[in-house]
mmCIF file of C-alpha atoms in Angstrom:
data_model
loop_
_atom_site.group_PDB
_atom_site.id
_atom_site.type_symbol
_atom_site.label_atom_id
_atom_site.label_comp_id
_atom_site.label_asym_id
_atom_site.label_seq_id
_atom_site.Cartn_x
_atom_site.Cartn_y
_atom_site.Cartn_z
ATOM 1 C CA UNK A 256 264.172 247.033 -109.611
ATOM 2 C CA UNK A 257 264.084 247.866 -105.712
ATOM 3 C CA UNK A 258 261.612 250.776 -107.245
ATOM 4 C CA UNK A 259 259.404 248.698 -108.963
ATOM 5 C CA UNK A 260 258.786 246.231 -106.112
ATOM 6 C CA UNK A 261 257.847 248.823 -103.516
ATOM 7 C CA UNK A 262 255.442 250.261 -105.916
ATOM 8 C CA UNK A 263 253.926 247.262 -106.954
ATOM 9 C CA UNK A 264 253.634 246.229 -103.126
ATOM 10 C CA UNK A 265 252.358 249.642 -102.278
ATOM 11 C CA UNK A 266 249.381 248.962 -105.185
ATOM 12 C CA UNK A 267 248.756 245.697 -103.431
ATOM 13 C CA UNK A 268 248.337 247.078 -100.047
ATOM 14 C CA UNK A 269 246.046 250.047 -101.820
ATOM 15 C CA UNK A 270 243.668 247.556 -103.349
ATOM 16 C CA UNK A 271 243.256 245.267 -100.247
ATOM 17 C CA UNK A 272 242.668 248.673 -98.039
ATOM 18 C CA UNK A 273 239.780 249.240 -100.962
ATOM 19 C CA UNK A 274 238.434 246.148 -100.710
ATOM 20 C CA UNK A 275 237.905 245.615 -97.120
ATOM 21 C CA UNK A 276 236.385 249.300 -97.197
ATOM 22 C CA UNK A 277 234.224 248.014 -99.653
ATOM 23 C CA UNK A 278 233.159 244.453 -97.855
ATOM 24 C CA UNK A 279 232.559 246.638 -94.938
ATOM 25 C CA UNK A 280 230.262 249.187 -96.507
ATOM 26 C CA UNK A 281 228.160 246.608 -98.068
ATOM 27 C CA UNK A 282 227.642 244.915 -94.595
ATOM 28 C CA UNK A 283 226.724 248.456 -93.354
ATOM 29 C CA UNK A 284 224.359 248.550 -96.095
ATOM 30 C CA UNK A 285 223.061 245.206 -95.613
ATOM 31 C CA UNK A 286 222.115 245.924 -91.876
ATOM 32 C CA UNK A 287 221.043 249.264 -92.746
ATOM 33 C CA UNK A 288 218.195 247.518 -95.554
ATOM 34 C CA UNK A 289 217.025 245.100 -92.992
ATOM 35 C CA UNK A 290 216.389 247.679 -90.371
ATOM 36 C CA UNK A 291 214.526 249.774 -92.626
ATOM 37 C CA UNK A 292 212.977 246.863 -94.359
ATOM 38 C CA UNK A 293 211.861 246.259 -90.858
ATOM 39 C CA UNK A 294 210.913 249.283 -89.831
ATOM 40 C CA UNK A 295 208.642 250.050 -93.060
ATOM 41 C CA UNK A 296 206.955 246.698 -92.453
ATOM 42 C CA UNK A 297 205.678 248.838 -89.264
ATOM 43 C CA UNK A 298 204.902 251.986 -90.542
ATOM 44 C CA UNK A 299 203.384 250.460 -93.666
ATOM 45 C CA UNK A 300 201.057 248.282 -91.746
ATOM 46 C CA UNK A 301 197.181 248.778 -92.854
ATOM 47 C CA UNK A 302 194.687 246.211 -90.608
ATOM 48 C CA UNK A 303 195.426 243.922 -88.066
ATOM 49 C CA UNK A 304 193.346 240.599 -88.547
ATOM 50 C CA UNK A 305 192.234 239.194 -85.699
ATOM 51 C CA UNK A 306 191.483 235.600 -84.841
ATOM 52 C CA UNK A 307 188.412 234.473 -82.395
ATOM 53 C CA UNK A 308 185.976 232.280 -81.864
ATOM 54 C CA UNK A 309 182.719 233.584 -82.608
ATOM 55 C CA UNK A 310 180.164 232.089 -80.358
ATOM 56 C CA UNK A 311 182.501 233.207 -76.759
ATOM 57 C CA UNK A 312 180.227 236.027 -75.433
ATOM 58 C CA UNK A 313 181.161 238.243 -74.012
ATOM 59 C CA UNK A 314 184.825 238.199 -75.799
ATOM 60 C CA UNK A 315 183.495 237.576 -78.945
ATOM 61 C CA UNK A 316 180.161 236.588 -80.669
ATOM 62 C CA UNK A 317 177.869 237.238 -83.482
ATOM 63 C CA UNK A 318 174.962 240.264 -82.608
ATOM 64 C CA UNK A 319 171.405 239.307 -83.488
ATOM 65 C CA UNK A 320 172.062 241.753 -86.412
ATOM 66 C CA UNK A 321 174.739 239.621 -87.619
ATOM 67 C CA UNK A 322 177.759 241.653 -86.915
ATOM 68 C CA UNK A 323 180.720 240.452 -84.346
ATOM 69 C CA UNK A 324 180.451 242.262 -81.032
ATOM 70 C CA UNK A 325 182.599 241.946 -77.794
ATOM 71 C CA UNK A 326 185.165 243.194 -75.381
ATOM 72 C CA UNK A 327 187.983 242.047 -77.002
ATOM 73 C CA UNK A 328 186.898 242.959 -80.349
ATOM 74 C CA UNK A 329 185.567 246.489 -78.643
ATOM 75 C CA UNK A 330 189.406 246.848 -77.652
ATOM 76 C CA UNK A 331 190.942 245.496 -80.569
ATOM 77 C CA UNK A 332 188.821 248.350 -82.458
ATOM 78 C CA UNK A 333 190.002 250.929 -80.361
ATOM 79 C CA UNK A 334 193.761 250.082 -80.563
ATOM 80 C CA UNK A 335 193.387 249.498 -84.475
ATOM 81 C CA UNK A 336 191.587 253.353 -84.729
ATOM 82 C CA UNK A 337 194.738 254.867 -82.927
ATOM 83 C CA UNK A 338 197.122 253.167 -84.730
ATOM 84 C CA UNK A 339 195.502 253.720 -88.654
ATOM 85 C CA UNK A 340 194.210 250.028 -88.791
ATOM 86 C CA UNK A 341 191.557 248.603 -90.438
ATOM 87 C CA UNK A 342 190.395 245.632 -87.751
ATOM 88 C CA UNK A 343 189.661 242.436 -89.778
ATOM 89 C CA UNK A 344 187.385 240.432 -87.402
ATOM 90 C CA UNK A 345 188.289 236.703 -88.372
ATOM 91 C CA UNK A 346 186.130 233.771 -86.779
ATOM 92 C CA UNK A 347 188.224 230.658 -86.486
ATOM 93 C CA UNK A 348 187.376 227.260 -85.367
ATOM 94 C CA UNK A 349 188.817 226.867 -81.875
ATOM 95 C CA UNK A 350 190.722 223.920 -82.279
ATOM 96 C CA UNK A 351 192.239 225.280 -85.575
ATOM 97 C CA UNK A 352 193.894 228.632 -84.030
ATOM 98 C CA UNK A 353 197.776 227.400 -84.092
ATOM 99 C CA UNK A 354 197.029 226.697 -87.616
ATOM 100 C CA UNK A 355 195.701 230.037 -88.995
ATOM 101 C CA UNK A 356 198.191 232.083 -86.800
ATOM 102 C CA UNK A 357 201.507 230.000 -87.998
ATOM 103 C CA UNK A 358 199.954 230.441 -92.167
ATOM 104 C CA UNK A 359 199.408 233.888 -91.230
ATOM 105 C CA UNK A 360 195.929 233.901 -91.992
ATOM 106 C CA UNK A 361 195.592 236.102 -88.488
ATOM 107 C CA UNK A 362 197.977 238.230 -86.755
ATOM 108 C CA UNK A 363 197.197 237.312 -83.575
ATOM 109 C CA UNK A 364 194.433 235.202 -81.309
ATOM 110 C CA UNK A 365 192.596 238.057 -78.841
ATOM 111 C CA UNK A 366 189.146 235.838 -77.308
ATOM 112 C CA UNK A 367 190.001 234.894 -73.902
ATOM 113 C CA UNK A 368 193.030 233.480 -74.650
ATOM 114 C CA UNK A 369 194.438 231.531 -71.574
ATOM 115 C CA UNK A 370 197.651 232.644 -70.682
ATOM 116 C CA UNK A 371 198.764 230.020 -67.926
ATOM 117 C CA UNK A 372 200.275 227.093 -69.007
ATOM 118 C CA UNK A 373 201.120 228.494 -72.512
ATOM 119 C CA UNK A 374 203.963 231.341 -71.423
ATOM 120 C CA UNK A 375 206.447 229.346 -74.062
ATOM 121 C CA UNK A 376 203.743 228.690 -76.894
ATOM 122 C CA UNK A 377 203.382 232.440 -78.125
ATOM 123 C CA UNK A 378 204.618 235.829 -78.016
ATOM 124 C CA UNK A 379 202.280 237.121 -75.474
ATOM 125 C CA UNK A 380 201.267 240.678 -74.605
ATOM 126 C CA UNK A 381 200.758 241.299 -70.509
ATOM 127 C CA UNK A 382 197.761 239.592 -69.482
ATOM 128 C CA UNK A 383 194.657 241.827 -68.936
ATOM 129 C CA UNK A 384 191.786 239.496 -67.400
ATOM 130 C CA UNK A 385 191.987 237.674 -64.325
ATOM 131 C CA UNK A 386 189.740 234.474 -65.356
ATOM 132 C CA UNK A 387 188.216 230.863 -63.432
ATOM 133 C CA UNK A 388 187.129 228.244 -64.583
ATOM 134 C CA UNK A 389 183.490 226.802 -63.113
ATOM 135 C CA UNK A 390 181.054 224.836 -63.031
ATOM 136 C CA UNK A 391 177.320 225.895 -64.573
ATOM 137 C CA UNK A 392 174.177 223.465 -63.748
ATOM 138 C CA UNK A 393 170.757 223.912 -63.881
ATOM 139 C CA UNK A 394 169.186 226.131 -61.650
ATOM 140 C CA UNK A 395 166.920 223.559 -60.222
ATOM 141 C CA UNK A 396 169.639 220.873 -60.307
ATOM 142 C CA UNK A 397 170.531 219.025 -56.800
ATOM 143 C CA UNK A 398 174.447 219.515 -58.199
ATOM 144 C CA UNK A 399 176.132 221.611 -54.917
ATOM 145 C CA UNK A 400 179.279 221.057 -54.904
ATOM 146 C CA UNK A 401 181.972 219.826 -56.966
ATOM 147 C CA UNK A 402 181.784 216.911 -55.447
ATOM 148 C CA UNK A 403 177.844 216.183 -56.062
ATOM 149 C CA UNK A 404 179.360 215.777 -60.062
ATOM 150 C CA UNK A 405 180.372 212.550 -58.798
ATOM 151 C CA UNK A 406 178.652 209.647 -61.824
ATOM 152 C CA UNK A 407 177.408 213.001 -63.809
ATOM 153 C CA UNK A 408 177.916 214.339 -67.392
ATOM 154 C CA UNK A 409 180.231 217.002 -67.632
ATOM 155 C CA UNK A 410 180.554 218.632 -70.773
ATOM 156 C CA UNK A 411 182.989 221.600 -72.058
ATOM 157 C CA UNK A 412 184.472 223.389 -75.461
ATOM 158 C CA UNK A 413 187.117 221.447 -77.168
ATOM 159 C CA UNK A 414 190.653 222.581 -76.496
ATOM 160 C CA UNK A 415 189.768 224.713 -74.034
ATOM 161 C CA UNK A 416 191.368 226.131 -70.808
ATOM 162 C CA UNK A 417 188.674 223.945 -69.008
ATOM 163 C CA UNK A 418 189.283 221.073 -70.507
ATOM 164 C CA UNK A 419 193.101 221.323 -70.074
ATOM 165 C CA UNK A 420 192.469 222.072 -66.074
ATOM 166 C CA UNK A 421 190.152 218.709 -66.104
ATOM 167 C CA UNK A 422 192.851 216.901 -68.312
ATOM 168 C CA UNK A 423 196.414 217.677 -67.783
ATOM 169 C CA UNK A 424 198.703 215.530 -65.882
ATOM 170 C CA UNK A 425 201.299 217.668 -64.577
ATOM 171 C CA UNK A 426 200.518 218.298 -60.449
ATOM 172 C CA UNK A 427 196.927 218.405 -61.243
ATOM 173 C CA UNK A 428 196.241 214.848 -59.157
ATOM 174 C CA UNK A 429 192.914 216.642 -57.532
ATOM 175 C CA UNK A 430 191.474 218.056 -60.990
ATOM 176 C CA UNK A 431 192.032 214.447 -62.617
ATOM 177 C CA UNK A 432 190.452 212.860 -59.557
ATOM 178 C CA UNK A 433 187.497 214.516 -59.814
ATOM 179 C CA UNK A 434 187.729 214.133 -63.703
ATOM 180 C CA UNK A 435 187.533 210.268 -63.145
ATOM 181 C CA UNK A 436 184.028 210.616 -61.086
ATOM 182 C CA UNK A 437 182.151 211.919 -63.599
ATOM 183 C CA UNK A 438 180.080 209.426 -65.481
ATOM 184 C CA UNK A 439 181.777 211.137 -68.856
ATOM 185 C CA UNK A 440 183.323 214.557 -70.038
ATOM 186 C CA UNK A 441 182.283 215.690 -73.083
ATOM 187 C CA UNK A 442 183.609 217.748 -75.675
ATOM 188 C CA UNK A 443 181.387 220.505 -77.991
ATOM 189 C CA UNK A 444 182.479 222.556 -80.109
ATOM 190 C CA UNK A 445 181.667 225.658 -78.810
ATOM 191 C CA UNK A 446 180.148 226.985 -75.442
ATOM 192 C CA UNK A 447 176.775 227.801 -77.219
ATOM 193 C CA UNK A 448 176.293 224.222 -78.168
ATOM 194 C CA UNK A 449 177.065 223.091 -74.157
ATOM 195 C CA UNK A 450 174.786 225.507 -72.918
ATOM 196 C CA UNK A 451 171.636 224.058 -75.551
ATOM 197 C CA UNK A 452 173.258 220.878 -74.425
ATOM 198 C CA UNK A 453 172.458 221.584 -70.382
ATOM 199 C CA UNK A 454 169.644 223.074 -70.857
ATOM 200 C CA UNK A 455 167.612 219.990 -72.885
ATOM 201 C CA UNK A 456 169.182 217.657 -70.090
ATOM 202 C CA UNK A 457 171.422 216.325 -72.368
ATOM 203 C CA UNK A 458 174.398 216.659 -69.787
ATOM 204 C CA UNK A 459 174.359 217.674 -66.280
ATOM 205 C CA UNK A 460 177.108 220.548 -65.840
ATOM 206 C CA UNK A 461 179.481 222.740 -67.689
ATOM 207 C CA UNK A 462 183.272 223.727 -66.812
ATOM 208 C CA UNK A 463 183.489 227.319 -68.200
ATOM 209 C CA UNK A 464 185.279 230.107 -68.181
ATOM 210 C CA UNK A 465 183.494 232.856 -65.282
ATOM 211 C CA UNK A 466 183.530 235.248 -68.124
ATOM 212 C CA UNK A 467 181.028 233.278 -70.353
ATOM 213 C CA UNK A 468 179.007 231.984 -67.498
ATOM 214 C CA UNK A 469 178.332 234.994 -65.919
ATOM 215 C CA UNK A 470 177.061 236.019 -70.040
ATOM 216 C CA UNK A 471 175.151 232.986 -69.684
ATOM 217 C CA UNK A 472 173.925 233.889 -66.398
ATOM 218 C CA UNK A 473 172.784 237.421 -67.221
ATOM 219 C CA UNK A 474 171.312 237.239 -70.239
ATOM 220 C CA UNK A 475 168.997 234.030 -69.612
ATOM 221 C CA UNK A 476 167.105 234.952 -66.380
ATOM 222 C CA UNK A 477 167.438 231.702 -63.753
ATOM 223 C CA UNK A 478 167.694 229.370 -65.916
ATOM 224 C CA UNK A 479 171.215 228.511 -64.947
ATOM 225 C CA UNK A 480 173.179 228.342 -61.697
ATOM 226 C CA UNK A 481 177.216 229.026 -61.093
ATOM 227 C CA UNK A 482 178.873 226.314 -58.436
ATOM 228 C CA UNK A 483 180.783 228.965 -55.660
ATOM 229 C CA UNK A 484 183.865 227.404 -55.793
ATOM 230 C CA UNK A 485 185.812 227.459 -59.063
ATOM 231 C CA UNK A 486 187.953 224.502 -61.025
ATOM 232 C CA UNK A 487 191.111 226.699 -61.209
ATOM 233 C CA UNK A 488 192.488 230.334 -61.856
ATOM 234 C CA UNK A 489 194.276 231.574 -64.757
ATOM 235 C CA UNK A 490 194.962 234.812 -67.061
ATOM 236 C CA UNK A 491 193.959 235.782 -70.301
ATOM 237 C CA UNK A 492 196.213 237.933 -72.627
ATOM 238 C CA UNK A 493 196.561 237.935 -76.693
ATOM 239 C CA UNK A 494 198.902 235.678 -78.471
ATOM 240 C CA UNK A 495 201.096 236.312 -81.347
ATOM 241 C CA UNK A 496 203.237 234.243 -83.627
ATOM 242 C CA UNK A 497 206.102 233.253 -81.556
ATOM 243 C CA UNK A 498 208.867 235.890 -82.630
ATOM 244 C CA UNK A 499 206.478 238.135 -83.646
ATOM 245 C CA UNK A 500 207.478 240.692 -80.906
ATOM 246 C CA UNK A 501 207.323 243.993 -83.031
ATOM 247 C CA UNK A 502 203.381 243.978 -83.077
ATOM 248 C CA UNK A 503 202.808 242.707 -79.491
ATOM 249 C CA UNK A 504 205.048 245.729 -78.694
ATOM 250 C CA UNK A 505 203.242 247.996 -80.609
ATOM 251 C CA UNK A 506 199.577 246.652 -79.516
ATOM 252 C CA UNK A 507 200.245 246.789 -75.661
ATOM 253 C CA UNK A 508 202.147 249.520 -76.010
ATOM 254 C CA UNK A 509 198.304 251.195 -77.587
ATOM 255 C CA UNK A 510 196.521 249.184 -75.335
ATOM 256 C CA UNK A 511 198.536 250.803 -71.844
ATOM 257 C CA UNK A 512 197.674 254.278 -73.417
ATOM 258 C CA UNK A 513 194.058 253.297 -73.191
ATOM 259 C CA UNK A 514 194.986 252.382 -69.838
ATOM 260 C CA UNK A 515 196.597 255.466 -68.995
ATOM 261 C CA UNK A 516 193.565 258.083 -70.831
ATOM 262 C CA UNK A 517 190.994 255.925 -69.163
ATOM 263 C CA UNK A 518 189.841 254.299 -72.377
ATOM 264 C CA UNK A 519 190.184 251.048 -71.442
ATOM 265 C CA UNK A 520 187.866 251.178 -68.351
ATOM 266 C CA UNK A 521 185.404 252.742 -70.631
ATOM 267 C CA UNK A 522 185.051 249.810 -72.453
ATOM 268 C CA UNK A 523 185.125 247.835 -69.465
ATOM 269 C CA UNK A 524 181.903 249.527 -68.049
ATOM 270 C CA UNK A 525 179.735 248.692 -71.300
ATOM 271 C CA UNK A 526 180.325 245.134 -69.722
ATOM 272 C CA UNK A 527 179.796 245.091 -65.945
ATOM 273 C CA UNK A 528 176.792 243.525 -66.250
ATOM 274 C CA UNK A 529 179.250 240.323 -66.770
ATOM 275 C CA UNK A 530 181.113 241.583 -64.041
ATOM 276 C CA UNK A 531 184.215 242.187 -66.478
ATOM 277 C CA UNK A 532 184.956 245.431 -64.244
ATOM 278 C CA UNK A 533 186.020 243.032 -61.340
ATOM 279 C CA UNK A 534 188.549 240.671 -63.378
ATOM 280 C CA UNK A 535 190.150 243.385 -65.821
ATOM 281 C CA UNK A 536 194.166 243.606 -64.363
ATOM 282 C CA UNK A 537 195.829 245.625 -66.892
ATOM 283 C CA UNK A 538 197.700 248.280 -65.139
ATOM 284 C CA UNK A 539 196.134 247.071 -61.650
#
């Protein structure tokens, strides 16, 4: 009988050793299919599509032969060619871009996407422009000085860095004091519309990003004027899904080897004449 027992408690012991060898294997397993799950998402990757708004030059904007041109799309080609990407260039309205990037209609926002004030919004790559917000006028306008604004019409692009620097009430008493002066602020659109808008007289100024002005500023002769002192400072970088940090790793890790090979300030140079070359930082 004493036999019997020990054998049948020896069988017990056996089959619980088994099965804990076999709930651990399977939770090996597990972990091991959701790595490589992961890492095949990677590898198996074919186009990255990229949200922007089409009418921010120099960023992002339609050519007069209908194709979207830019320096962000110029870089977002280059980092798609190295990695074996085809580079879907999607237009999105402004004021929509949380929208399309949480459905996963884009993988990511790249068009002078402020970084400041946003850190906690998205998964961010480093920032790569050094951007200011301004003030555009008419060239033959008696507007000066912030100040001179004073009773004016102000106009700018709808949920845009500018309008958050004229708007937000968190230590921003001097921005919002000179907000309250102006006879109105506006809200377009897009910059293209504010810049018809200034020049029929419609409204008397524009707060802009420097980027976009200086486009403005170069392509239309002296037809428009910059105010010297800017409305704020900020950064631009490109944002991701929050989370998403597997394909902002693998885009800025692309986009620091452009860096490194000189790539990068290639680009760069096809748009001095919007005096990108002075607020690029990446790797500065």
């Amino acid at each position: 009988m004493k036999k019997f027992l020990a054998m049948a408690l020896a069988a017990v012991m056996a089959l619980g050793v088994m099965t804990g060898c076999s709930s651990s294997s399977s939770d090996d397993a597990a972990e091991d299919t959701t790595e490589t799950e992961e890492a095949e998402e990677t590898s198996e990757r074919t186009q990255l599509i990229v949200g922007f708004d089409a009418e921010y030059p120099p960023y992002g904007y339609m050519a007069e032969d209908g194709t979207y041109v830019g320096f962000d799309l110029d870089l977002a080609q280059e980092v798609c060619d190295r990695n074996g990407w085809e580079l879907i260039k999607q237009p999105i309205d402004w004021d929509s871009k949380d929208l399309e990037l949480e459905s996963g209609s884009i993988d990511c926002i790249w068009n002078g996407f402020t970084y400041t004030g946003r850190e906690e919004l998205y998964t961010w790559s480093d920032p790569y422009v050094d951007n200011s917000i301004v003030f555009v006028v008419l060239n033959d306008s008696d507007i000066q000085t912030a100040e001179d604004l004073a009773g004016k019409v102000v106009v700018t692009q709808a949920d845009s860095s500018a309008l958050t620097a004229l708007t937000n009430e968190e230590d921003n008493d001097e921005n919002l004091a000179l907000a309250a002066s102006f006879a109105a602020l506006e809200q377009v659109a897009d910059y293209n519309t504010a810049f018809m808008n200034l020049e029929s007289g419609l409204v008397d100024a524009i707060a802009v990003d420097i980027g976009v002005a200086q486009y403005q500023l170069t392509s239309r002769g002296d037809l428009f004027r910059q105010l010297e002192e800017p409305l704020s400072t900020e950064q631009y970088a490109i944002g991701f899904k929050l989370g998403n940090t597997e394909l902002r790793d693998q885009v800025q890790a692309t986009l620091y080897e452009m860096v490194e090979d000189g790539t990068f300030d290639e680009i760069v140079a096809n748009y001095a004449d919007y005096n990108l070359d002075q607020m690029v930082c990446l790797g500065k």
